[in-house]
Every structure is written in C-alpha cells, then in structure tokens.
XYZ file of C-alpha atoms in Angstrom:
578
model
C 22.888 16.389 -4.612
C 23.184 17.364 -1.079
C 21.180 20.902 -1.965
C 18.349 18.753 -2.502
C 18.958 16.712 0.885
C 18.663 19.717 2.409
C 15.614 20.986 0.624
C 13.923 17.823 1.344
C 15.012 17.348 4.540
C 13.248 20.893 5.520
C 9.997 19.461 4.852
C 11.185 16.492 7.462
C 12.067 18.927 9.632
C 8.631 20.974 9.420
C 6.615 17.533 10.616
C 9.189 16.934 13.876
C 9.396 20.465 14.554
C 5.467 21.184 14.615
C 5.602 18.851 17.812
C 3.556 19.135 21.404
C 6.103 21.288 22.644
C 6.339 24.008 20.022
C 2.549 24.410 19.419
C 1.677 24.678 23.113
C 4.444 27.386 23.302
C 2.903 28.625 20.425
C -0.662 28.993 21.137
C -1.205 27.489 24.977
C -4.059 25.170 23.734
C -4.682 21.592 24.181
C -4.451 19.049 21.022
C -7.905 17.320 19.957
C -7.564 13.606 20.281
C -10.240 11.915 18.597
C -11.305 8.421 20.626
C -14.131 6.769 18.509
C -15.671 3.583 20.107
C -13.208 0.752 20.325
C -14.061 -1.477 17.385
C -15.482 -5.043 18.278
C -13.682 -8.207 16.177
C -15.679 -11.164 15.066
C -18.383 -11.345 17.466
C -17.320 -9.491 20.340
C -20.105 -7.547 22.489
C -19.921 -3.364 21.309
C -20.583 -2.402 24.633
C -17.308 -3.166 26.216
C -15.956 -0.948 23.416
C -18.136 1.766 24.086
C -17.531 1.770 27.529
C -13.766 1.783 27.376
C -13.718 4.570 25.150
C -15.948 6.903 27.259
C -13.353 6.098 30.540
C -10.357 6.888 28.055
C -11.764 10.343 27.055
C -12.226 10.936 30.690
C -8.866 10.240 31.367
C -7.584 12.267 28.173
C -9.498 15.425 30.034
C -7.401 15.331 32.313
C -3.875 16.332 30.705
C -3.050 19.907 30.428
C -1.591 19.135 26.902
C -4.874 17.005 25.231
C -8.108 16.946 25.112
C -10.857 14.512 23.683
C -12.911 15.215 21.244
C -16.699 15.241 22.363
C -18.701 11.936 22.056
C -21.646 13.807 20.393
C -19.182 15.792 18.082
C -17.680 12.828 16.495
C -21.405 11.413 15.777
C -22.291 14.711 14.139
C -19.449 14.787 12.223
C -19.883 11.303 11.229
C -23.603 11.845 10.440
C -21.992 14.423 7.586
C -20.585 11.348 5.888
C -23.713 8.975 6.189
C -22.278 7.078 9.044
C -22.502 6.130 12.043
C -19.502 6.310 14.953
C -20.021 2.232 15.228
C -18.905 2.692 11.421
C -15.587 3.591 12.433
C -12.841 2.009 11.405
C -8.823 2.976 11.628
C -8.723 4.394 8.681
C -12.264 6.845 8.873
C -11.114 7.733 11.861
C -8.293 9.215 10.912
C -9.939 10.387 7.920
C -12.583 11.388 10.030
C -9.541 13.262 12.214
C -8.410 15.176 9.732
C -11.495 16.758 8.565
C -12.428 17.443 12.560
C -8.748 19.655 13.064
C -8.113 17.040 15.818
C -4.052 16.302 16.030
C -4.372 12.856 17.282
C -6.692 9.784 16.576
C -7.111 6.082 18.076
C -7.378 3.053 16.662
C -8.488 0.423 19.166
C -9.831 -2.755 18.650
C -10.842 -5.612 20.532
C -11.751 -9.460 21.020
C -13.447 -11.309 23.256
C -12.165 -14.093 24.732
C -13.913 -17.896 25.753
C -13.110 -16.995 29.449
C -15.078 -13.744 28.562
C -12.079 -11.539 28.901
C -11.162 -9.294 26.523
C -7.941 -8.810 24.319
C -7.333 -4.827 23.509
C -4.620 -4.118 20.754
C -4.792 -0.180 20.454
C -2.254 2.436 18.318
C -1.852 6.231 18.241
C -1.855 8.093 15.009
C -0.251 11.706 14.616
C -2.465 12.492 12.000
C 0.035 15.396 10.082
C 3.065 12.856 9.961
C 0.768 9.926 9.558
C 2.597 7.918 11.961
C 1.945 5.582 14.409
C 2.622 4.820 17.906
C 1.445 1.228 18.861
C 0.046 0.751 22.360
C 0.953 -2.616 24.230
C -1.470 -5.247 23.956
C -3.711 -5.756 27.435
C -6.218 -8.437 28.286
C -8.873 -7.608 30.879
C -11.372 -9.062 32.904
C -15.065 -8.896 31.659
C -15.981 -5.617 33.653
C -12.273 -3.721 32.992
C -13.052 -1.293 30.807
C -11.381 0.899 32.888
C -8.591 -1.185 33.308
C -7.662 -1.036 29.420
C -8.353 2.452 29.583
C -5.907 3.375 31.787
C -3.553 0.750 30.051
C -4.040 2.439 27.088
C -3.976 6.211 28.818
C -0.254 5.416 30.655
C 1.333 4.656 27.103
C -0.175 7.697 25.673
C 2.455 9.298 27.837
C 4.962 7.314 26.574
C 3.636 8.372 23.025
C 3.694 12.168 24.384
C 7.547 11.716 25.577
C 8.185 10.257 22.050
C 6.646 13.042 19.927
C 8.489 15.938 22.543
C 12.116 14.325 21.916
C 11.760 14.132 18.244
C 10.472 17.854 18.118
C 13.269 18.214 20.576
C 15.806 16.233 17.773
C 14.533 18.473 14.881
C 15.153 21.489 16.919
C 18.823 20.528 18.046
C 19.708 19.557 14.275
C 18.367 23.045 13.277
C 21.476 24.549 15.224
C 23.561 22.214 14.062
C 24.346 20.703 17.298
C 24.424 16.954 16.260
C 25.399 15.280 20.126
C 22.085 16.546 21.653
C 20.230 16.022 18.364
C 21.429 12.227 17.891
C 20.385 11.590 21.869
C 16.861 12.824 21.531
C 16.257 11.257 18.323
C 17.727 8.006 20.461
C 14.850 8.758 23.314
C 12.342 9.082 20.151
C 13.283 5.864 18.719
C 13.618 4.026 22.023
C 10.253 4.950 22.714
C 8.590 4.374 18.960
C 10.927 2.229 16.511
C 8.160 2.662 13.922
C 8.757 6.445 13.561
C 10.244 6.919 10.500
C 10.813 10.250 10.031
C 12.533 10.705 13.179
C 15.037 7.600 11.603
C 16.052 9.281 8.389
C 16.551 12.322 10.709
C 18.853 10.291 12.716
C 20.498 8.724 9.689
C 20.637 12.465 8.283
C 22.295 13.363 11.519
C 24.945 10.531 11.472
C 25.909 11.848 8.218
C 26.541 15.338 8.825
C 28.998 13.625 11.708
C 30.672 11.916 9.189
C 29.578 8.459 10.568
C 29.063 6.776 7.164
C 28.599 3.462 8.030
C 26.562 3.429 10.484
C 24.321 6.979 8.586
C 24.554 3.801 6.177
C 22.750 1.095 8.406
C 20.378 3.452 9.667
C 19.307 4.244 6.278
C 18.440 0.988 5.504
C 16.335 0.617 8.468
C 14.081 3.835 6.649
C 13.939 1.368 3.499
C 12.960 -1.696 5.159
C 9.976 0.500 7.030
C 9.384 2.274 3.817
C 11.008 0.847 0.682
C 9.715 3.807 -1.024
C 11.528 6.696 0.734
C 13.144 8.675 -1.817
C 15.364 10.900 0.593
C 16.818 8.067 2.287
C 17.427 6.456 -1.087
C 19.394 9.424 -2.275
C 21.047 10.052 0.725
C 22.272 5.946 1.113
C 23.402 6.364 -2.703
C 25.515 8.889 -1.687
C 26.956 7.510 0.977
C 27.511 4.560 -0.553
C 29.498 6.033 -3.308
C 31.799 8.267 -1.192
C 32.241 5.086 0.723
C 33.795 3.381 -2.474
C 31.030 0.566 -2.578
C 29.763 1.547 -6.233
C 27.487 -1.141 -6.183
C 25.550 -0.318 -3.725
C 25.421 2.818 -4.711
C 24.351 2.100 -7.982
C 21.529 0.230 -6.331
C 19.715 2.636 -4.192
C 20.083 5.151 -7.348
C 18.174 2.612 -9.410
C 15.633 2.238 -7.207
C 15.014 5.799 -6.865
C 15.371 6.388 -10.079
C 12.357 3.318 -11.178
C 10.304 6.306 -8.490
C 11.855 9.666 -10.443
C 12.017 7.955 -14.346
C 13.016 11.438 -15.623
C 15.462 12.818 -13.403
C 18.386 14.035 -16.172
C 20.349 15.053 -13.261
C 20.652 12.141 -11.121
C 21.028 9.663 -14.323
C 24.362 12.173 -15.044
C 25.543 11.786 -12.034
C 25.328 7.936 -11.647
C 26.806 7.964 -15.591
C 29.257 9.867 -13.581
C 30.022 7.768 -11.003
C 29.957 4.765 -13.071
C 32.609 6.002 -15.936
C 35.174 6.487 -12.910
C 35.749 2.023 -12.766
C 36.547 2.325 -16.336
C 37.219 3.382 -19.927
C 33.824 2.105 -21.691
C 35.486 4.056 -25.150
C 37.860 1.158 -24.785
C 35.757 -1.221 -24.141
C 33.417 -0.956 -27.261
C 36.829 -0.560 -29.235
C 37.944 -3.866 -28.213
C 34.743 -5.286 -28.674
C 34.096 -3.575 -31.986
C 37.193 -6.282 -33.284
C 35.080 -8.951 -32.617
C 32.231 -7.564 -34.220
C 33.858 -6.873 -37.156
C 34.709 -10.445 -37.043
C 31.061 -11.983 -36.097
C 28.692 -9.610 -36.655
C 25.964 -12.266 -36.112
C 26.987 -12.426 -32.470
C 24.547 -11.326 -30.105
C 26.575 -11.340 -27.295
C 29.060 -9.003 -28.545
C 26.336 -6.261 -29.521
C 24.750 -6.737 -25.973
C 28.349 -6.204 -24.430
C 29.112 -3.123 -27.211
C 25.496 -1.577 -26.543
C 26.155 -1.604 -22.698
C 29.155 -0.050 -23.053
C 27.878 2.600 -25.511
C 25.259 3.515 -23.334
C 28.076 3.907 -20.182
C 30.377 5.699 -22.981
C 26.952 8.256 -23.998
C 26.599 9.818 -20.435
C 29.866 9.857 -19.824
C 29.890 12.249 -22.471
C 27.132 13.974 -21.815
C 28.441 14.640 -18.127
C 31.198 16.174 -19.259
C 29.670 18.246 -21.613
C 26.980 19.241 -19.037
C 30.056 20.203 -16.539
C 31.646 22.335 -19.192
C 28.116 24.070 -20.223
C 27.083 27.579 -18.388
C 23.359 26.631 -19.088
C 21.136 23.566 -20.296
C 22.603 23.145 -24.218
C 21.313 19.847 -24.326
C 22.777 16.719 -25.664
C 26.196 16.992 -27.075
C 27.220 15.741 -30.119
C 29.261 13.140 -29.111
C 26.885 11.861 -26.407
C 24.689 11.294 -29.307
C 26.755 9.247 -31.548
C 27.219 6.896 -28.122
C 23.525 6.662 -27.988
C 22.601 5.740 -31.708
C 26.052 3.307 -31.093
C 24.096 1.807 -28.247
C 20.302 1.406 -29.922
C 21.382 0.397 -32.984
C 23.505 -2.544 -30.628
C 20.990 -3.073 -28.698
C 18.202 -3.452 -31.426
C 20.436 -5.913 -32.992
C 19.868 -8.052 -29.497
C 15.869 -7.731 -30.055
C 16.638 -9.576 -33.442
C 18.073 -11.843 -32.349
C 16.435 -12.844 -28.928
C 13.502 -11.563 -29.683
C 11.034 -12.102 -26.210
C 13.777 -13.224 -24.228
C 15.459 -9.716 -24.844
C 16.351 -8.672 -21.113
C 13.743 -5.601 -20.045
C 15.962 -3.435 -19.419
C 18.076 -3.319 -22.918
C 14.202 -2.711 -24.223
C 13.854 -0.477 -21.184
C 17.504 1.313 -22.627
C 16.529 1.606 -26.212
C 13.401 3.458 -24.950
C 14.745 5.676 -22.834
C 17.973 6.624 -25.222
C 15.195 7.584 -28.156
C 13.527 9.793 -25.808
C 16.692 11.600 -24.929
C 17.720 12.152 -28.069
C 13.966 13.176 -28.864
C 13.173 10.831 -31.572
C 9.864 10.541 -30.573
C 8.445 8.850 -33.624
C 11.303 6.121 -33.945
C 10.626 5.695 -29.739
C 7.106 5.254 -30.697
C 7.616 2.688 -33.093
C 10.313 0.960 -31.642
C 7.765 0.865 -28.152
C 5.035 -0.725 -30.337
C 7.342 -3.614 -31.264
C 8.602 -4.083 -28.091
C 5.444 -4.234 -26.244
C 4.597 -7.146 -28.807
C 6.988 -9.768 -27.164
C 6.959 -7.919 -23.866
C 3.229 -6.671 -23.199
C 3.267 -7.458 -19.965
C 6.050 -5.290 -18.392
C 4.657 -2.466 -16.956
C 8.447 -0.476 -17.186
C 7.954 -0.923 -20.668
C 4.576 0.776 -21.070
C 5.727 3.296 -18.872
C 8.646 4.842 -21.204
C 5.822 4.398 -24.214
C 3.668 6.550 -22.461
C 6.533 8.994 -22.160
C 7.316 8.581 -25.684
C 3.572 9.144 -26.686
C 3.071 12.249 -24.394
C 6.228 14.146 -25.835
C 4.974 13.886 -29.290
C 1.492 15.297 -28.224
C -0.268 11.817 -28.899
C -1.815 12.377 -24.546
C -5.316 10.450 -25.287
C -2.915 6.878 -25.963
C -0.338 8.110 -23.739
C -3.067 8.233 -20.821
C -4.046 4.798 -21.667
C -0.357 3.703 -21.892
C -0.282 4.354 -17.969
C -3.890 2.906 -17.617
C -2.197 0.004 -18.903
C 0.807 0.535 -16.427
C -1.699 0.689 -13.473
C -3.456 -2.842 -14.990
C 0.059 -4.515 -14.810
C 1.278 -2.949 -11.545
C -1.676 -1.407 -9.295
C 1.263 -0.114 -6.747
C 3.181 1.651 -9.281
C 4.963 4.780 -7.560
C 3.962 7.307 -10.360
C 1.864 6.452 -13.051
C -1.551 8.071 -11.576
C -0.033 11.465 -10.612
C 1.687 11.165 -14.172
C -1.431 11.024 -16.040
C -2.928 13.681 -13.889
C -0.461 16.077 -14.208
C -0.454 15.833 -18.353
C -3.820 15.984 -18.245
C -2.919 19.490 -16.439
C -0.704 20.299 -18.515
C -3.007 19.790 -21.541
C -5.697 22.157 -19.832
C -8.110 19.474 -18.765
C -8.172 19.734 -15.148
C -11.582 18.154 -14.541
C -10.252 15.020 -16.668
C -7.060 15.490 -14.552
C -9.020 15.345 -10.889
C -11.336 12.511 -12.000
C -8.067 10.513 -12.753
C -6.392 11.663 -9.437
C -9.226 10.630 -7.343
C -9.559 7.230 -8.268
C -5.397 6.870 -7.702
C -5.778 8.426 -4.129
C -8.915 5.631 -3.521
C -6.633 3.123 -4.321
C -3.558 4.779 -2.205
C -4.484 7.759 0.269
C -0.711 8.573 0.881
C -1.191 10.665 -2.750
C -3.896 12.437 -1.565
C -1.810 15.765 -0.813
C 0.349 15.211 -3.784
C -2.793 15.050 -6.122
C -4.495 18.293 -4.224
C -1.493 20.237 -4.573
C -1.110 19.175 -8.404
C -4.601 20.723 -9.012
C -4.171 23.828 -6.552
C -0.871 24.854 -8.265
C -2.704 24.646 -11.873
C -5.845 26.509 -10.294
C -3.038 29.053 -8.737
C -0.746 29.744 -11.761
C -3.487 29.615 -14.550
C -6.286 31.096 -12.411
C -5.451 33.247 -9.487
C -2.434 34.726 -11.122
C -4.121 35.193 -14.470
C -7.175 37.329 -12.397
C -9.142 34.188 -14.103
C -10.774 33.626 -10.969
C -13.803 31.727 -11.747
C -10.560 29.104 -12.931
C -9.017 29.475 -9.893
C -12.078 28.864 -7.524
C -13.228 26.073 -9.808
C -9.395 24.138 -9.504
C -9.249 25.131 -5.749
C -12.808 23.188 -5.031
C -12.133 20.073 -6.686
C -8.278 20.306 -4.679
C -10.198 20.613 -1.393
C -12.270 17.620 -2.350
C -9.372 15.132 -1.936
C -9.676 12.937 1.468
C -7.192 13.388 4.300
C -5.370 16.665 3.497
C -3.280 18.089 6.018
C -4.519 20.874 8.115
C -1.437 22.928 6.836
C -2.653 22.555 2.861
C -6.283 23.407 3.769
C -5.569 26.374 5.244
C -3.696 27.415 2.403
C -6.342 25.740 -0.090
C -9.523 28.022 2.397
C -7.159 30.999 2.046
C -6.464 31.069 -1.774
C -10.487 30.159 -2.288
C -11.528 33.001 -0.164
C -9.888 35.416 -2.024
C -10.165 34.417 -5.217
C -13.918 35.080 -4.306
C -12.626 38.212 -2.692
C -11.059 39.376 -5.651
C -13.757 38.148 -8.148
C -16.515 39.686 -6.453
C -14.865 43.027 -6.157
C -14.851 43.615 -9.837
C -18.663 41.892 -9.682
C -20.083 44.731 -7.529
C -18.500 47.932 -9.480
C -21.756 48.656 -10.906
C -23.048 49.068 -7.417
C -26.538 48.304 -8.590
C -29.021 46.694 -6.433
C -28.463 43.401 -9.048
C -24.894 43.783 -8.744
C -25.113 43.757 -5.051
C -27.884 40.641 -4.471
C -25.210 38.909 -6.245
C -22.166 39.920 -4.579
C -22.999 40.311 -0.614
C -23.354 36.132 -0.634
C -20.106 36.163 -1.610
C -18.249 38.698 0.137
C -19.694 36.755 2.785
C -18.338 33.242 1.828
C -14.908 34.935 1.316
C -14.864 35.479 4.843
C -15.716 32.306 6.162
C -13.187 30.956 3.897
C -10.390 33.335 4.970
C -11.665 32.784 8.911
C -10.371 28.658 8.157
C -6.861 29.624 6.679
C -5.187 29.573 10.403
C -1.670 30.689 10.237
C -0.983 30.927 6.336
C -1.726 34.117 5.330
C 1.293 35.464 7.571
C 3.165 32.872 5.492
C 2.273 35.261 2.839
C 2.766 38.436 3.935
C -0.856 39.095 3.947
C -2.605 40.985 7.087
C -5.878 38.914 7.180
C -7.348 41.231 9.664
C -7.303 44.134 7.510
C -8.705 41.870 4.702
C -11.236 40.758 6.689
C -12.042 44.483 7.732
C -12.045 45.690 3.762
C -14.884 42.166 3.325
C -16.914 43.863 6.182
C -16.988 47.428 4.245
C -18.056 45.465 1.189
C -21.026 43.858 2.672
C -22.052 47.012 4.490
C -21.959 48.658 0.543
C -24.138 46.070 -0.516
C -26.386 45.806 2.395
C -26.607 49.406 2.114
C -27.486 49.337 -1.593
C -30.148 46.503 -0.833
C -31.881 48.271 1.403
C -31.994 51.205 -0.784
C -33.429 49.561 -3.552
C -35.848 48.007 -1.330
C-alpha cells in the first residue's frame, strides 16, 4: 500500500514542484496570464468590465515574473472557436488558457449596484493543477475601474506567495526534511485554504512524522474539498487501521473502492484487516446449528452468507501471502464463496426487492471472482428485475457481460449506469477503455467525448486512454497510419495539460516522421510530392513538444536536422522532375 502512496504522490509532487520559482530558474521567462474582459451579471454595463481588465493587464506588465496575454491575441484566439472575448466565461477561459500555453487565467465577474457602484468577485486559476485562488470581494465607485484593478492586482501577490511556498513544500518533502516542508505548506494554506493538493501534501507530510491523528484530520479536510480523492482515501484508510479504529478504516476503503470496483489487491487487504476482529469459520459454524434447525430462516443465511464472504478472503489472503506469483483463487477461498452465494441467494428468495443492495451487490461480485460468468449473468438479470434502479447493480452486470465477451450489452449496461447516476466516478472511461480493448477506438473516443462534456476533469484521463492504445498498437507496431489516427482524436479532447500535448505533438510528429520515411524510398518525383508536406508537418509537430523529448532520451535537434535533409531530398527531386 504505501508503494502506491508514493507512486501517486509523485504525480502530486510534479504539480507543486512545477511552481513560479522552479520554472523561472528554469527558463528566466515570464508566465502568460490570460485576463479576458470581466464578465457583466444581470444587466450590468460591459464597459466597466472592459475597462477594468485593460488597467489589470497593465498592471500584470509590470511584474518581472507575469505577463498578460495581449488583448488582440485572446480575440484571435477566440475567433478560432466562433466566439467572441465578450463570450467568455470561467470556464472558456480557462479552456481558452490552456489551448493559448498561458499558466494562469481570471475569472472576474461583476454587478452593478442601485447606487451605481459596482460589486467585483474575481478568482485565479493555475490552469495545470486546476486550482483556484479566490480574490477578495471589492465594491467600487462608478468610475474605479482602476480601483478593482489594483484590488484585484495586490492579491495576485498574495496568490504568487501561495504558489512559491507550496513549490517550496514539495521541494522540502523531496529531501525528506518534514519541519521546513510542514511550515511552507502552512504559509500555502494560510494564504489559499482551497488548495488541495498542497493539503494532502501536508496530510502526506504529517504522516511520514508519525502524527496520525492529526495526518488523520487533515485528510478529511482533502475529502470534504474533494470527496473523490482517491490518495487521500487510501492514505486515511491506512491510517485509520494502524490507528486501531477498523471502522473507519473500513469506511474510507469502501469508498475508494465504489471509485476502483476491481482492485483484487486492496479488497485482500481490507479481507485482511477485517479477519483480524474475528474467527468468521466460527461464526458460520455456530450459525450453521441453527440452520440446520430452521432452514427457512432468512436471517440466519444473511448472518452465514456475511460471514462466508469474511471467511472467503480470508482465505484467499492467505493463500495470496503464501503464493510466489498470481495462482488465483484457492480452493478453499472458493468453497467460502459458493458458501456465501448460495446463502445469500437464499435471502433474494425470501426478501425478494427488499434484498439489501449490497448482498445483490456480493453475489455479483463473488460470481465474477470465481469467473462464473454465465451464472453472474443470469443471476444479474434477476436481480436487476426487483432492483433496476441501482446503478451499483448494473455496474457489476456490465462487468459480468464484458468478461464473457458479450461488450455491445455490456456498453449499454454502463449507459444504463450513467442514466441512473450521471456523476458516476467510472462508468464512461470504463466503456471507453473496452471499447479499446475490443479494437474500436473511434467507438471508444466518441463515447469518451461525450463523458468529458459532461465532466472536463476526465478530459486527460480519456486522451491518455486513446494515446496509450494509438502508442502500443500503432507506434510500436510501425502501424503508423494507427498511431497518427489514435494520436489526433487524443489531441482533440478539451483542456489537456500543456505537459500531455507536448508529449501527444511529439509522438504525432514522428509517427509522421517515421511513416513518411519509408513513403519516400522510391525517391520518385510522386513519392516525393507526397512526402515533403509531411516531413514538413513532422516538424512543426516536433517544434510544439517543449521539454518531452529529453524525457525520452531523444535529441530533437538532431531529429529536426535529419527532417531538414529529407525535405531538401525531396525538394531536390521536385525540382528535378520539374
């Protein structure tokens, strides 16, 4: 468990690291803040919120660390997306932000008051972490525009101060020195509550001190900002355990779990954890007696299939911890679980639709384990009858119905799941990445664009889903009309970071590279009408991958100098044929 804290918390790390103070180190340039016109509510005049945005960019201009992005830049660029910079809203600008390279976008917004004043509420968005630093609200007179510019401009530094210490936090953790890292992260926090990252971080830090309780209360400030956080739900699971309050425990692992539905690992682990309060053998002895007695009793089976299922991975723990490699389920781990369906099934007869969800939920789950598809299947179908409107439910059909191969109903098994719970965690990237797997990426992109419409924060996820396919089954295959094709429709999604379309610009270029090289071995005047365009493209593309080929070991400028050969060749062979 904690060596994939400390996986995960190195992609933490690579957000609050990547802060002012590194880059400017780095490179000596100035981040692009992105200002679009302050956006007018109800029917406030726009020209108060044009003005104050033109003083703020001024005042941006004149940091040595930021600059603004041009007025007439941020029209052009908004032009490319039929609209116009009144159009902007918080979220196209950052949108908008992302696709202009600039670090940093506003959101400021405006009424105006009977007294015709004006109320300014205004917030800071790092547009790589996608967090926000909120700007105190100002009201001005009727000619202040510069007023709540400067307003506005004097917390920016605050928002500076609060992105330095939490670089400054990441850095100090990095070397292990948890004093100074736990005091910057403080200045961070002090200055933006809202930053979430930084709090993990903090919590993170706390528990490497061996603070438990309060790495324990800091954690759950991360959940109430983001219930959703699967890190911090792992890591206050874990704490919670060591800290003897199984309950707890055994409540942040369920809700990460409802977010990871087929982690074998963690469910061992919690089986684990749980088979240390007790003897559950024991238990479904004793309660086997009364069975044996009233076998009509419901209650009994529900108490004898609960403890069946707690006896199962206790078995299949130990098993696991005695295996040198994956042997799957033991023997005696699947007695427990045909013990605990066959219990549990019993229940279904005899409730029927007031059968709790999650012994339905159980059955499920224990079928697919043992990979009994066709008996999950069928058991599903019944269970969906009395309880069709439990999305948890559809969601371990669809499992059940991918496994066997049936993917057309499994894919409308999660359509179903998205009907019955629009904000489920997992079931769009789900049905894009079997889709993937099945070798339809086209159906697979189609499916991942409409979930990142209806939740952006899967936008990178999704692009990354379709890269790696266009990657593995492309690129590496030297398919590379595959690869280009996957690595377009991946560049498509909205709101990438600049770090994934680098990578995305470098992997297209040379995938063109590569596939034009073999194109022009004919060297014939058709061969190289059809290749020089390309060559060409390659090297725009590679000229937008910023810092990742170095990440790969590849020198782009000698690249770049073997694409300039291969257009003289061509140019050379077109004007020869001329």
């Amino acid at each position: 468990m904690l060596g994939r804290i400390r996986l995960i918390l190195s992609l933490v790390l690579a957000i609050l690291l990547v802060g002012p103070v590194t880059l400017i180190a780095q490179n000596q340039g100035r981040f692009n803040v992105l200002i679009p016109y302050f956006e007018p509510l109800g029917d406030a005049d726009e020209d108060f919120g044009e003005d104050a945005s033109e003083e703020l960019r001024d005042l941006i201009n004149t940091l040595a660390t930021h600059q603004p992005v041009e007025e007439r830049d941020i029209k052009d660029e908004a032009k490319r997306f039929d609209l116009k910079m009144e159009d902007l809203n918080c979220i196209r600008t950052r949108q908008l932000s992302s696709q202009m390279n600039a670090e940093v976008a506003l959101c400021a917004s405006y009424t105006e008051n009977p007294d015709k004043s004006w109320t300014v509420n205004a917030e800071f968005w790092d547009i790589q972490s996608n967090e926000s630093f909120t700007i105190s609200e100002i009201t001005v007179g009727e000619k202040e525009e510069a007023a709540a510019a400067n307003h506005i401009f004097n917390e920016f530094d605050l928002y500076v101060q609060q992105v330095r210490a939490a670089a400054i936090c990441g850095d100090y953790f990095a070397s292990q020195q948890w004093e100074n890292a736990l005091r910057n992260c403080d200045q961070a926090l002090e200055l933006n509550p809202d930053a979430n990252e930084t709090r993990y971080l903090r919590g993170r830090i706390l528990y490497e001190m061996e603070r438990y309780p309060d790495a324990l209360e800091e954690l759950d400030r991360v959940l109430g900002l983001n219930g959703f956080h699967e890190e911090a739900l792992q890591l206050a699971g874990y704490i919670a355990t060591v800290e003897n309050q199984q309950d707890k425990g055994r409540e942040y692992y369920g809700r990460y779990l409802e977010l990871n539905p087929g982690n074998a690992a963690i469910r061992m682990r919690i089986a684990y954890d749980l088979a240390q309060a007790g003897d559950p053998v024991g238990a479904m002895d004793f309660i086997q007696v009364g069975i044996d007695v009233d076998a009509e009793n419901v209650d009994l089976w529900e108490q004898y299939g609960g403890f069946a299922f707690r006896a199962a991975g206790d078995a299949q723990q130990m098993a696991a911890l005695g295996a040198s490699d994956d042997a799957g389920i033991s023997p005696e781990a699947q007695e427990y679980y045909r013990r605990a369906i066959n219990a549990y099934e019993k229940v279904f007869e005899g409730k029927g639709a007031e059968t709790p969800i999650g012994h339905m939920r159980s059955i499920l789950a224990a079928y697919i384990q043992l990979e009994e598809l066709d008996a999950a299947i069928e058991f599903g179908g019944q269970a969906l009858e009395t309880h069709g409107e439990e999305d948890v439910l559809w969601s371990f059909y669809a499992d059940a119905l991918q496994r066997a191969g049936r993917l057309d109903e499994a894919i409308d098994a999660l359509h179903r799941v998205r009907e019955l719970n629009p904000s489920h965690p997992s079931a769009s990237l789900r049905q894009g990445n079997w889709l993937i797997e099945a070798g339809r990426p086209d159906e697979a992109a189609t499916v991942l664009k409409d979930a990142v419409a209806s939740n952006p924060a899967q936008a990178e996820q999704a692009g990354r889903m379709i890269f790696n396919d266009a990657y593995q089954k492309g690129y590496q295959q030297k398919e590379y009309a595959y690869a280009i094709a996957g690595i377009t429709m991946a560049k498509e999604f909205p709101s990438l970071s600049e770090g994934l379309m680098s990578q995305l610009n470098f992997w297209h270029g040379f995938s063109v590279y590569q596939a034009a090289v073999v194109e022009q071995e004919p060297q014939t005047l058709g061969s190289a009408n059809s290749t020089l365009p390309k060559f060409k493209e390659a090297m725009e593309l590679l000229g937008q991958s910023g810092d990742y080929p170095g990440t790969v070991n590849v020198n782009l400028t000698q690249v770049l100098e073997n694409l300039s050969t291969y257009v003289e060749i061509q140019e050379a062979i077109i004007k020869r044929g001329e």
